[in-house]
PDB file of C-alpha atoms in Angstrom:
ATOM      1  CA  MET E   1       5.077  -0.416  18.022  1.00  0.00           C
ATOM      2  CA  ARG E   2       4.768  -3.636  19.986  1.00  0.00           C
ATOM      3  CA  PRO E   3       7.708  -4.784  22.155  1.00  0.00           C
ATOM      4  CA  LEU E   4       8.401  -7.836  19.939  1.00  0.00           C
ATOM      5  CA  ALA E   5       8.487  -5.675  16.829  1.00  0.00           C
ATOM      6  CA  ARG E   6      10.838  -3.259  18.568  1.00  0.00           C
ATOM      7  CA  ARG E   7      13.205  -6.092  19.537  1.00  0.00           C
ATOM      8  CA  ARG E   8      13.209  -7.354  15.960  1.00  0.00           C
ATOM      9  CA  ASN E   9      13.889  -3.823  14.738  1.00  0.00           C
ATOM     10  CA  HIS E  10      16.869  -3.561  17.112  1.00  0.00           C
ATOM     11  CA  ALA E  11      18.398  -6.635  15.458  1.00  0.00           C
ATOM     12  CA  MET E  12      18.645  -4.842  12.111  1.00  0.00           C
ATOM     13  CA  PRO E  13      21.978  -3.270  11.097  1.00  0.00           C
ATOM     14  CA  VAL E  14      20.371   0.057  10.149  1.00  0.00           C
ATOM     15  CA  THR E  15      18.926   0.515  13.635  1.00  0.00           C
ATOM     16  CA  ALA E  16      22.260  -0.494  15.179  1.00  0.00           C
ATOM     17  CA  TRP E  17      24.061   2.058  13.025  1.00  0.00           C
ATOM     18  CA  LYS E  18      21.623   4.811  13.954  1.00  0.00           C
ATOM     19  CA  ARG E  19      22.191   4.086  17.648  1.00  0.00           C
ATOM     20  CA  LEU E  20      25.969   4.041  17.285  1.00  0.00           C
ATOM     21  CA  VAL E  21      26.105   7.395  15.502  1.00  0.00           C
ATOM     22  CA  GLN E  22      23.609   8.980  17.887  1.00  0.00           C
ATOM     23  CA  ASN E  23      25.470  11.573  19.934  1.00  0.00           C
ATOM     24  CA  TRP E  24      22.734  12.243  22.470  1.00  0.00           C
ATOM     25  CA  ALA E  25      21.165  10.171  25.188  1.00  0.00           C
ATOM     26  CA  PRO E  26      17.874   8.435  24.367  1.00  0.00           C
ATOM     27  CA  ASP E  27      14.632   9.719  25.828  1.00  0.00           C
ATOM     28  CA  PRO E  28      14.432   8.479  29.462  1.00  0.00           C
ATOM     29  CA  HIS E  29      10.815   7.439  28.946  1.00  0.00           C
ATOM     30  CA  SER E  30      11.760   5.119  26.087  1.00  0.00           C
ATOM     31  CA  LEU E  31      14.738   3.347  27.693  1.00  0.00           C
ATOM     32  CA  ALA E  32      12.857   0.067  27.777  1.00  0.00           C
ATOM     33  CA  TYR E  33      12.616   0.148  24.000  1.00  0.00           C
ATOM     34  CA  SER E  34      15.750   1.959  22.897  1.00  0.00           C
ATOM     35  CA  ALA E  35      18.701   0.117  21.412  1.00  0.00           C
ATOM     36  CA  THR E  36      21.810  -0.028  23.553  1.00  0.00           C
ATOM     37  CA  VAL E  37      25.340   0.607  22.347  1.00  0.00           C
ATOM     38  CA  PRO E  38      26.612  -2.880  23.374  1.00  0.00           C
ATOM     39  CA  GLY E  39      23.546  -4.413  21.758  1.00  0.00           C
ATOM     40  CA  SER E  40      24.265  -2.492  18.578  1.00  0.00           C
ATOM     41  CA  TRP E  41      27.841  -3.789  18.503  1.00  0.00           C
ATOM     42  CA  ALA E  42      26.496  -7.294  19.071  1.00  0.00           C
ATOM     43  CA  VAL E  43      24.278  -6.884  16.010  1.00  0.00           C
ATOM     44  CA  TYR E  44      27.345  -6.046  13.927  1.00  0.00           C
ATOM     45  CA  ALA E  45      29.190  -9.065  15.339  1.00  0.00           C
ATOM     46  CA  ILE E  46      26.349 -11.550  14.842  1.00  0.00           C
ATOM     47  CA  TRP E  47      25.041 -10.562  11.373  1.00  0.00           C
ATOM     48  CA  PRO E  48      28.217 -11.641   9.491  1.00  0.00           C
ATOM     49  CA  LEU E  49      28.277 -14.939  11.384  1.00  0.00           C
ATOM     50  CA  ILE E  50      24.669 -15.656  10.455  1.00  0.00           C
ATOM     51  CA  ALA E  51      25.396 -14.726   6.843  1.00  0.00           C
ATOM     52  CA  VAL E  52      28.355 -17.126   6.644  1.00  0.00           C
ATOM     53  CA  VAL E  53      26.393 -19.992   8.201  1.00  0.00           C
ATOM     54  CA  LEU E  54      23.422 -19.362   5.937  1.00  0.00           C
ATOM     55  CA  ALA E  55      25.601 -19.151   2.827  1.00  0.00           C
ATOM     56  CA  THR E  56      27.376 -22.391   3.774  1.00  0.00           C
ATOM     57  CA  VAL E  57      24.108 -24.240   4.310  1.00  0.00           C
ATOM     58  CA  VAL E  58      22.553 -22.948   1.078  1.00  0.00           C
ATOM     59  CA  VAL E  59      25.631 -23.758  -1.021  1.00  0.00           C
ATOM     60  CA  ARG E  60      25.848 -27.286   0.375  1.00  0.00           C
ATOM     61  CA  HIS E  61      22.201 -27.901  -0.425  1.00  0.00           C
ATOM     62  CA  ARG E  62      22.654 -26.650  -3.979  1.00  0.00           C
ATOM     63  CA  ASP E  63      25.716 -28.841  -4.584  1.00  0.00           C
ATOM     64  CA  VAL E  64      23.957 -32.036  -3.534  1.00  0.00           C
TER      65      VAL E  64
END
């Protein structure tokens, strides 16, 4: 997988969840591409915010 595709994959909630429930350290050779625990929590903090902003924008456009 290309680095950009890996970064995009790390922004998905499923990947964040898999990293948070992982009870073993990632492979040392893949540390450049593995999701981090703080990054996974950030995904869970940012996704709802994006959803609220997107829903607000879409609803306002439909009401006009």
